[in-house]
mmCIF file with all atom_site columns, C-alpha atoms in Angstrom:
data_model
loop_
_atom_site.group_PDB
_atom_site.id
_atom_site.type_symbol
_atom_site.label_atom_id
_atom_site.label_alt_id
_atom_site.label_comp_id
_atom_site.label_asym_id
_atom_site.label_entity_id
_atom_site.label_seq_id
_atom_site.pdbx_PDB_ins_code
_atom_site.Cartn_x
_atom_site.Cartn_y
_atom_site.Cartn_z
_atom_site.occupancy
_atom_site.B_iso_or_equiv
_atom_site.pdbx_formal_charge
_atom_site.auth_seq_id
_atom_site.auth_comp_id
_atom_site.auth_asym_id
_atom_site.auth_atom_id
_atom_site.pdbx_PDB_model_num
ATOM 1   C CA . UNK A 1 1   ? -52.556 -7.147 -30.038 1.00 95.00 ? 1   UNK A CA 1
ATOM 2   C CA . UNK A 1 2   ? -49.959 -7.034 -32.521 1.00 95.00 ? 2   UNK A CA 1
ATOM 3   C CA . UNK A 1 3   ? -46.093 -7.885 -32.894 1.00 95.00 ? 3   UNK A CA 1
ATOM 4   C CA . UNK A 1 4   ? -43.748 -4.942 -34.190 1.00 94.00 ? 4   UNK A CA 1
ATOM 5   C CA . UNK A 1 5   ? -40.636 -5.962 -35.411 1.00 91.00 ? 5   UNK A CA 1
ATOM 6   C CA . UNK A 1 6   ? -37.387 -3.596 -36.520 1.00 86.00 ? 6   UNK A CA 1
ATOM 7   C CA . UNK A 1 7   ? -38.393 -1.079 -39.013 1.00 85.00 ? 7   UNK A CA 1
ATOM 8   C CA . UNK A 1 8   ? -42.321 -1.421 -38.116 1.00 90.00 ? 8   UNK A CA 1
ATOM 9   C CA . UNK A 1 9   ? -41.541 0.646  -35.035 1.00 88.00 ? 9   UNK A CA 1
ATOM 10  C CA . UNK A 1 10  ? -41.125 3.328  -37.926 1.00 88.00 ? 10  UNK A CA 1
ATOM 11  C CA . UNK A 1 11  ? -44.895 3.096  -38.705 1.00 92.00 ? 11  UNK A CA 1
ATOM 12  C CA . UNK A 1 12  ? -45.840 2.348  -35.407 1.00 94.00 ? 12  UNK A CA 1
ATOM 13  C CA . UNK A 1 13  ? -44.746 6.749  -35.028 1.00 93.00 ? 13  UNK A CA 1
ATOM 14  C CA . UNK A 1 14  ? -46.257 7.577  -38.496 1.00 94.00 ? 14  UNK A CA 1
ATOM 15  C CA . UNK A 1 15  ? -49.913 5.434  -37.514 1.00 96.00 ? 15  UNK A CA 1
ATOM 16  C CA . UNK A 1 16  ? -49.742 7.742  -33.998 1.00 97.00 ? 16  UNK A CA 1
ATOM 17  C CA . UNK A 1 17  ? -48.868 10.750 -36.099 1.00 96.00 ? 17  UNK A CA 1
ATOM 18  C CA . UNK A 1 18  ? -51.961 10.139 -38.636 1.00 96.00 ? 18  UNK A CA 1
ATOM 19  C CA . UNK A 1 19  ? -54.469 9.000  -36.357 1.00 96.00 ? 19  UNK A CA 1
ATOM 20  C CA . UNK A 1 20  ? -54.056 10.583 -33.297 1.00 97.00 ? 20  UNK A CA 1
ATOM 21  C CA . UNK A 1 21  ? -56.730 13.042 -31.897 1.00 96.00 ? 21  UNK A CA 1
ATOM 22  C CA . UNK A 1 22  ? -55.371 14.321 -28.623 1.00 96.00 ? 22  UNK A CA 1
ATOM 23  C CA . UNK A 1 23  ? -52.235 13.411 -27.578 1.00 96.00 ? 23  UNK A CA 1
ATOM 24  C CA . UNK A 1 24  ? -48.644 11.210 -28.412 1.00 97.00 ? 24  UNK A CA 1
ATOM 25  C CA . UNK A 1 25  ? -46.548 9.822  -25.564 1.00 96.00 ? 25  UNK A CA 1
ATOM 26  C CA . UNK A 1 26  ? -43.132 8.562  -25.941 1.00 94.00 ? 26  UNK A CA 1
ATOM 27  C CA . UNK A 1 27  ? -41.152 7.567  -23.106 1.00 92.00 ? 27  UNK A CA 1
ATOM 28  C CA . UNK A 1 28  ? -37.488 5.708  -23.159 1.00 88.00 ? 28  UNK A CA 1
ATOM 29  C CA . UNK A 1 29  ? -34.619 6.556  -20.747 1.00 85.00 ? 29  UNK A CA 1
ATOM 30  C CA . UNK A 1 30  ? -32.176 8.292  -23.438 1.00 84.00 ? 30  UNK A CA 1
ATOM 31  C CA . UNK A 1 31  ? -32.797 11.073 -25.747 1.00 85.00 ? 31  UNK A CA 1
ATOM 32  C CA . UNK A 1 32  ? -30.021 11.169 -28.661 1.00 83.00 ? 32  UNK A CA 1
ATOM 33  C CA . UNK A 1 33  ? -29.949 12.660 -32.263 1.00 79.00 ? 33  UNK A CA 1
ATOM 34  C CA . UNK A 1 34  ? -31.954 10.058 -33.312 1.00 75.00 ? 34  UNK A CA 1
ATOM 35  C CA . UNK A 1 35  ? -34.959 11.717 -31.474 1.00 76.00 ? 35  UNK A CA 1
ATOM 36  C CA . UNK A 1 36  ? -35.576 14.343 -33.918 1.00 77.00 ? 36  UNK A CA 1
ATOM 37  C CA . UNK A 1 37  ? -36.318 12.243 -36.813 1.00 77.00 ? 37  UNK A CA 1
ATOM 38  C CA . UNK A 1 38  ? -37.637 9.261  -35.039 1.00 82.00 ? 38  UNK A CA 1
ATOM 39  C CA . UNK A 1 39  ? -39.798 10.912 -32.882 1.00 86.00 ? 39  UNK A CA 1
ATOM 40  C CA . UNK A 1 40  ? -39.890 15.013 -32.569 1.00 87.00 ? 40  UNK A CA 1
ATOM 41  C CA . UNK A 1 41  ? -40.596 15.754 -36.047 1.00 90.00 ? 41  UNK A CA 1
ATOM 42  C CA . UNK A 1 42  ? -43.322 12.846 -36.647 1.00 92.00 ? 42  UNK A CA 1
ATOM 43  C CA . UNK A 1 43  ? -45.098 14.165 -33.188 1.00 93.00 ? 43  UNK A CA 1
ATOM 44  C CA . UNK A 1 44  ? -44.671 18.159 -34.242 1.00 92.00 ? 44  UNK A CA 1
ATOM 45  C CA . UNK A 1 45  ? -46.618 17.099 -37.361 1.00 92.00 ? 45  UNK A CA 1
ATOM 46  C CA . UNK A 1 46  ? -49.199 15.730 -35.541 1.00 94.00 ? 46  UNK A CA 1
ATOM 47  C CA . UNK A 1 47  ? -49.117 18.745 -33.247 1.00 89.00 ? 47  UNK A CA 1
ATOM 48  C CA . UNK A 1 48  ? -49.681 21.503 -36.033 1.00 87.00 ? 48  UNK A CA 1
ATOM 49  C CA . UNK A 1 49  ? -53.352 19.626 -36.100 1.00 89.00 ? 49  UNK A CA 1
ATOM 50  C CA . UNK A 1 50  ? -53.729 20.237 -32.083 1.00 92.00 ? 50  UNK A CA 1
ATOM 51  C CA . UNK A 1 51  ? -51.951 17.200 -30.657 1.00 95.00 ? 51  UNK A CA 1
ATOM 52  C CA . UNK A 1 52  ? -50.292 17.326 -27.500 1.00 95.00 ? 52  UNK A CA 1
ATOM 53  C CA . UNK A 1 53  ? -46.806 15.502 -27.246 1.00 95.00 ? 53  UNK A CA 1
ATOM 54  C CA . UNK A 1 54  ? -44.255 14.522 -24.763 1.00 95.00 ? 54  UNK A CA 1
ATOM 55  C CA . UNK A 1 55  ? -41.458 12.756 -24.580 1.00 92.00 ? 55  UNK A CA 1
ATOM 56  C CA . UNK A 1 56  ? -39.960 11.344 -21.357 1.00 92.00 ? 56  UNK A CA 1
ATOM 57  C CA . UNK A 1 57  ? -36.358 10.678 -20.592 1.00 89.00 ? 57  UNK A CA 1
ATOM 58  C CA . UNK A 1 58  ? -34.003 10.532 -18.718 1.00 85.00 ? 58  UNK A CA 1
ATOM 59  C CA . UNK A 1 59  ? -30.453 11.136 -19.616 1.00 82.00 ? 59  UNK A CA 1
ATOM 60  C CA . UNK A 1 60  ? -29.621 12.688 -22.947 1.00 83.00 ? 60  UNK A CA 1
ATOM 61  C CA . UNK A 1 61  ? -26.516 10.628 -24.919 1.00 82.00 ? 61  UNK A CA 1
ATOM 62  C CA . UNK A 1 62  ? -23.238 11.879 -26.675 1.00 80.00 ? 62  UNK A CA 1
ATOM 63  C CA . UNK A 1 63  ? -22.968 13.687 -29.109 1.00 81.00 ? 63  UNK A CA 1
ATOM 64  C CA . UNK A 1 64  ? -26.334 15.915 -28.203 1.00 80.00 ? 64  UNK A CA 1
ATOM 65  C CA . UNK A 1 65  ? -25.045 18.241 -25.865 1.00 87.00 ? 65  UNK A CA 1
ATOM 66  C CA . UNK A 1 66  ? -26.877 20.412 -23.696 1.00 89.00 ? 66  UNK A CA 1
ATOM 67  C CA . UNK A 1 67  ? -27.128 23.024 -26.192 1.00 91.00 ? 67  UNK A CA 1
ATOM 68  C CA . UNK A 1 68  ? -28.555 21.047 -28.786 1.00 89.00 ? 68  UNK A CA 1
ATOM 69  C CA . UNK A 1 69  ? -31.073 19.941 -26.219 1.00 89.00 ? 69  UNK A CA 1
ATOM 70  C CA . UNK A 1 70  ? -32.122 23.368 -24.842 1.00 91.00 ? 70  UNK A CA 1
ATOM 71  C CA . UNK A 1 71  ? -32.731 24.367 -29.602 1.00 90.00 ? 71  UNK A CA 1
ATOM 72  C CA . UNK A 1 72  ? -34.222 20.948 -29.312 1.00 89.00 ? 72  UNK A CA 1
ATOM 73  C CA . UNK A 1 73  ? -36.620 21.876 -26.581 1.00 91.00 ? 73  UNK A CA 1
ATOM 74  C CA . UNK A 1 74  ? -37.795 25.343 -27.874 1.00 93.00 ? 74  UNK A CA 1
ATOM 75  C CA . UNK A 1 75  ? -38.172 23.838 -31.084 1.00 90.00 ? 75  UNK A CA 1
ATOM 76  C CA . UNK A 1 76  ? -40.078 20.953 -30.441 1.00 91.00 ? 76  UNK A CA 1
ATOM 77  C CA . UNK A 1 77  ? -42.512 23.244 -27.694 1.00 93.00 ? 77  UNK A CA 1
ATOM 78  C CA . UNK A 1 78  ? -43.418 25.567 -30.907 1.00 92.00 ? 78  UNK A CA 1
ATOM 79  C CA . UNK A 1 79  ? -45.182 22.464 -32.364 1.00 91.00 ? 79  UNK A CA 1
ATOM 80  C CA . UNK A 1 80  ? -46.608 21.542 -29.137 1.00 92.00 ? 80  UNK A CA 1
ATOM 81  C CA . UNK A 1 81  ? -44.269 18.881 -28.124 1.00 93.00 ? 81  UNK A CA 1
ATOM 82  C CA . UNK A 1 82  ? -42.303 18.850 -24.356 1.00 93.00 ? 82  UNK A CA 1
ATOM 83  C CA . UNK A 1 83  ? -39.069 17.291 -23.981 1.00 91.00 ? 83  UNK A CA 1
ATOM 84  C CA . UNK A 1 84  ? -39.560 16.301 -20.063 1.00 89.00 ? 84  UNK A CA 1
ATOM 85  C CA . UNK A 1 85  ? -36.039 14.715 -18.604 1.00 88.00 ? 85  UNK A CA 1
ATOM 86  C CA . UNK A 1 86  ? -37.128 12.681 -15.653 1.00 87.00 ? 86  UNK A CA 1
ATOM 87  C CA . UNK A 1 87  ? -34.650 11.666 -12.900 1.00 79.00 ? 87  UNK A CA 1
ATOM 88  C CA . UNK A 1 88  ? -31.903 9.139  -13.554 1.00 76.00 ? 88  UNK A CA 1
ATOM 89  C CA . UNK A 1 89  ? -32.483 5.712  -13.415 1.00 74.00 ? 89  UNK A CA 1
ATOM 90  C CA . UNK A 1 90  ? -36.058 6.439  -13.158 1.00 78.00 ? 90  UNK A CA 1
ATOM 91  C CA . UNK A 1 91  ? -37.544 5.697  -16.786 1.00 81.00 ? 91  UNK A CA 1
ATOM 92  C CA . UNK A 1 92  ? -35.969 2.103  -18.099 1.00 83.00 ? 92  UNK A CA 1
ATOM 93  C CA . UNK A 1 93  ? -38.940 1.114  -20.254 1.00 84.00 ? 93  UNK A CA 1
ATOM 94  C CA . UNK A 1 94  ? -39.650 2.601  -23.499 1.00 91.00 ? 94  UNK A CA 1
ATOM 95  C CA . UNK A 1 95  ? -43.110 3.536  -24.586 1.00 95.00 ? 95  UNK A CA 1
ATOM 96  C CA . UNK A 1 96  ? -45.213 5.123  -27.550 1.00 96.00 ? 96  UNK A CA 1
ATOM 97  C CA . UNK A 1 97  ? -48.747 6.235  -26.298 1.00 97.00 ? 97  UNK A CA 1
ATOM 98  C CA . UNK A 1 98  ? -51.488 8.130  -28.175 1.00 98.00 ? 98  UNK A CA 1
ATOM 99  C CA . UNK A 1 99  ? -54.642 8.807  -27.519 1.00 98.00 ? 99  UNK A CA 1
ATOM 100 C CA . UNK A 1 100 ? -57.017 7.025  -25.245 1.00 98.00 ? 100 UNK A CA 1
ATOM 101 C CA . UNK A 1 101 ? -56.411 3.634  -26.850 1.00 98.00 ? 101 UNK A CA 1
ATOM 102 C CA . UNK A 1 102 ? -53.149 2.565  -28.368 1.00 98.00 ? 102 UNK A CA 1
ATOM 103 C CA . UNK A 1 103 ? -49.898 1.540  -26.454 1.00 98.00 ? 103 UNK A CA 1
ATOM 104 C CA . UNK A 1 104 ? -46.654 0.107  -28.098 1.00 97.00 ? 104 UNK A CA 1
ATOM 105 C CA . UNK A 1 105 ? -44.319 -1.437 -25.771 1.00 96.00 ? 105 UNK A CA 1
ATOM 106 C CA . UNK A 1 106 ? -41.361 -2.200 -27.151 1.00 92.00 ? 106 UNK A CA 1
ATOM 107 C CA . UNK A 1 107 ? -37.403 -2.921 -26.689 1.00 89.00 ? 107 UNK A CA 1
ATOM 108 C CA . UNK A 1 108 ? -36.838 0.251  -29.185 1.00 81.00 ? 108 UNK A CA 1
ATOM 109 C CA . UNK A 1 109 ? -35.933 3.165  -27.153 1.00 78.00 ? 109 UNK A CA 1
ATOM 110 C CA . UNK A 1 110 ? -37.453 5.683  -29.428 1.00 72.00 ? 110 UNK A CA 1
ATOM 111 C CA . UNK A 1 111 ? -35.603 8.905  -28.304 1.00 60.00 ? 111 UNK A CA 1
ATOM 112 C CA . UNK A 1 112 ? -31.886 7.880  -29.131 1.00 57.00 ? 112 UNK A CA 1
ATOM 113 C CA . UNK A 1 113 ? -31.981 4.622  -31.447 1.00 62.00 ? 113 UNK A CA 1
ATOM 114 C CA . UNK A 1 114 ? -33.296 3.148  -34.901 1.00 64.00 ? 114 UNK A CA 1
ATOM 115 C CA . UNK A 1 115 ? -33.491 0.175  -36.318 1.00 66.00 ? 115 UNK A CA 1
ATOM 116 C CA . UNK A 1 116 ? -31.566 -1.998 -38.633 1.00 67.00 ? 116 UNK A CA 1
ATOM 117 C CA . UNK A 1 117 ? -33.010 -3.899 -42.086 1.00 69.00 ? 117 UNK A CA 1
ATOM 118 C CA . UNK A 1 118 ? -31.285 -6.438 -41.992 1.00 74.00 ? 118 UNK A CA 1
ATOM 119 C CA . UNK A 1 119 ? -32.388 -6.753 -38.305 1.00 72.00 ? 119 UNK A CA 1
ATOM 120 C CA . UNK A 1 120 ? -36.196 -7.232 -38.051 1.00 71.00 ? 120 UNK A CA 1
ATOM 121 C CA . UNK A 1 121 ? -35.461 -8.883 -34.587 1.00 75.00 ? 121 UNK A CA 1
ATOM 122 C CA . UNK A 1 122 ? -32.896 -6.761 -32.771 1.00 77.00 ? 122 UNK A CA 1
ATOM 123 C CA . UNK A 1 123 ? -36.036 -4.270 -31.674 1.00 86.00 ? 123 UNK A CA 1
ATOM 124 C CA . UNK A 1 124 ? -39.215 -6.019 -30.846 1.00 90.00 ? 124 UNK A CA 1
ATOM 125 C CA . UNK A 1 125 ? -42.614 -5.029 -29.415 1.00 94.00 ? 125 UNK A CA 1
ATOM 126 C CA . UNK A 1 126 ? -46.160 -5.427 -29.000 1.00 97.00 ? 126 UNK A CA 1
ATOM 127 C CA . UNK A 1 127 ? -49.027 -2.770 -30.107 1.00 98.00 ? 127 UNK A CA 1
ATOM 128 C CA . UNK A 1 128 ? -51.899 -3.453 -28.134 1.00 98.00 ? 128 UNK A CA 1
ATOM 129 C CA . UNK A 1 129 ? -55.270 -1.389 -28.677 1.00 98.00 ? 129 UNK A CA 1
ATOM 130 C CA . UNK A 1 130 ? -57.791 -1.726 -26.144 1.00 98.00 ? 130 UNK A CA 1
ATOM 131 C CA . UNK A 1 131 ? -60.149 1.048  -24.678 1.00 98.00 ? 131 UNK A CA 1
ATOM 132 C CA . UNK A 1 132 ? -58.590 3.374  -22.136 1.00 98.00 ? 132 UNK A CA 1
ATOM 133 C CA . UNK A 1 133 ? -55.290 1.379  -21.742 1.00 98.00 ? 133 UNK A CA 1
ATOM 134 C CA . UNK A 1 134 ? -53.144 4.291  -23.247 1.00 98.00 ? 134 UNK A CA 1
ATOM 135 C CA . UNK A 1 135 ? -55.048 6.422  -20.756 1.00 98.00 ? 135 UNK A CA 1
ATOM 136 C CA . UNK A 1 136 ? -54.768 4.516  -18.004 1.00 97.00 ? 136 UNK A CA 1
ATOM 137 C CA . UNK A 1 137 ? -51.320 3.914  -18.400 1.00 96.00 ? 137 UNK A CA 1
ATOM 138 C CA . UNK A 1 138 ? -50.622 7.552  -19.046 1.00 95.00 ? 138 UNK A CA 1
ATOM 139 C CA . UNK A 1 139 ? -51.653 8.186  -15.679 1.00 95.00 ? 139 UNK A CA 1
ATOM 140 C CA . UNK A 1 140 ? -50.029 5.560  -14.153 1.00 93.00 ? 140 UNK A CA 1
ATOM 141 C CA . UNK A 1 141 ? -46.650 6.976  -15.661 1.00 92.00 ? 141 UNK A CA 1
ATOM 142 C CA . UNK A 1 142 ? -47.529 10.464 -14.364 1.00 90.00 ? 142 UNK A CA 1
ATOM 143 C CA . UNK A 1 143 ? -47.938 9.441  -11.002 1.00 91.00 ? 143 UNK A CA 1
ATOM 144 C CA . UNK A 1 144 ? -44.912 6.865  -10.864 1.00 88.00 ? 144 UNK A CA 1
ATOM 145 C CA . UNK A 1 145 ? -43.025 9.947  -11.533 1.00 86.00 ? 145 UNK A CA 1
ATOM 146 C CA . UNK A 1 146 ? -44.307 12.176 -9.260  1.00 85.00 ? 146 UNK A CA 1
ATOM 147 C CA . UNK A 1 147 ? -43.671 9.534  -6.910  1.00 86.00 ? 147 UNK A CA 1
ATOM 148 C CA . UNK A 1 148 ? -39.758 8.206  -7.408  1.00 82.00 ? 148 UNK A CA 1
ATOM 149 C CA . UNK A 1 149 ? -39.574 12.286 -7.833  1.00 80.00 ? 149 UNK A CA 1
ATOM 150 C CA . UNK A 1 150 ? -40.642 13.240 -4.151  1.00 82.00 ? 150 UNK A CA 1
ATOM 151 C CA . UNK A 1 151 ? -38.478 9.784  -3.044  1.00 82.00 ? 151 UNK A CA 1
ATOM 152 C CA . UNK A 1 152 ? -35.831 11.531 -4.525  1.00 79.00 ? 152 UNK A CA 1
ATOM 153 C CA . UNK A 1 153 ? -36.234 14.871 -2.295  1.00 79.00 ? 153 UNK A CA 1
ATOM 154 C CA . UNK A 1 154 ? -36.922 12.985 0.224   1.00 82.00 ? 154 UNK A CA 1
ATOM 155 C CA . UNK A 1 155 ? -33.612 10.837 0.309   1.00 80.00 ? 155 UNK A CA 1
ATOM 156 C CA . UNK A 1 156 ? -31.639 13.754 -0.740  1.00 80.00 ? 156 UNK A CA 1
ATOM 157 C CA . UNK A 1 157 ? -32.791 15.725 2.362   1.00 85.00 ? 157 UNK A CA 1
ATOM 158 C CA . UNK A 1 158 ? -32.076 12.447 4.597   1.00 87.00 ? 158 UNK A CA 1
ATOM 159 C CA . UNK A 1 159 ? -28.720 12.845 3.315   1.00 84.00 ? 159 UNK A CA 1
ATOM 160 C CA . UNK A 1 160 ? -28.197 16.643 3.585   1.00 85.00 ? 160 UNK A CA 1
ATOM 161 C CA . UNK A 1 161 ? -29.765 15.909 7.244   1.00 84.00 ? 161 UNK A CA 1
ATOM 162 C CA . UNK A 1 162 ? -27.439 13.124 8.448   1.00 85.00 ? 162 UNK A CA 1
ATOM 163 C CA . UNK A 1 163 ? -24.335 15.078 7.024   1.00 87.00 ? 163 UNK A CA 1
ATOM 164 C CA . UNK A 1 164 ? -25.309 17.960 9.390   1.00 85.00 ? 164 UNK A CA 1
ATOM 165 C CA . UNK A 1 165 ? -26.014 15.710 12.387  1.00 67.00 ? 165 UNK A CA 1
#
């Protein structure tokens, strides 16, 4: 277990870009023009060598508009990297997964923010490495969303049902 503070979150990305294997996880609920050089271009590195990203979100933020998101998306998906929006209000906690092993939790919200020198402590987080944590908490994730996804349906068409009736 290890602190990151600030600008460490920086080399937090590039240590998941160098050493991972398989696959990079990021997950934060906004996606802003900070995204492409905090996170998509570090994780479309690693993805010329075979890894798998994605990053989760769930709202994109001013000025990206939905143009920029839809080049984004394309761009990012040649190097192997999906831009998945989740639903609203869904994803509040911001995450950097890779591989099997290593999982940064952290107050940064990767997608849509950096950091500031002469602010070690306005972003903080832990790294933790232990076997099969980034694993299990990648499935975990998955199936939260799959989950608040089909409550979603599911209250929608409660909705649409009691409007009718």
């Amino acid at each position: 277990v290890r602190l990151v503070l600030g600008d460490e979150h920086g080399h937090a990305m590039r240590r998941a870009r160098d050493e991972a294997a398989g696959s990079i996880w990021v997950g934060a609920d906004r996606f802003g023009q900070a995204a492409e050089a905090r996170a998509l271009v570090p994780m479309m590195a690693a993805g010329r060598d075979g890894v798998v990203g994605r990053v989760l979100f769930s709202r994109s933020v001013s000025p990206l508009t939905e143009e920029d998101l839809a080049d984004l998306t394309m761009w990012a998906a040649q190097s192997g990297v999906e831009l998945s929006e989740v639903a609203e209000e869904v994803l509040h906690g911001k995450f950097l997964l890779w591989d099997d092993d290593d999982v940064v939790i952290t107050s940064l919200n990767w997608s849509s923010a950096g950091t500031r020198w002469d602010n070690p402590w306005g972003e903080i987080g832990v790294h933790i490495r232990l076997t099969g944590l980034a694993k299990t908490m990648r499935s975990q994730v998955e199936a939260s969303l799959q989950t608040a996804q089909a409550e979603k349906l599911a209250y929608l068409a409660e909705r649409k049902h009691r409007r009718q009736g």
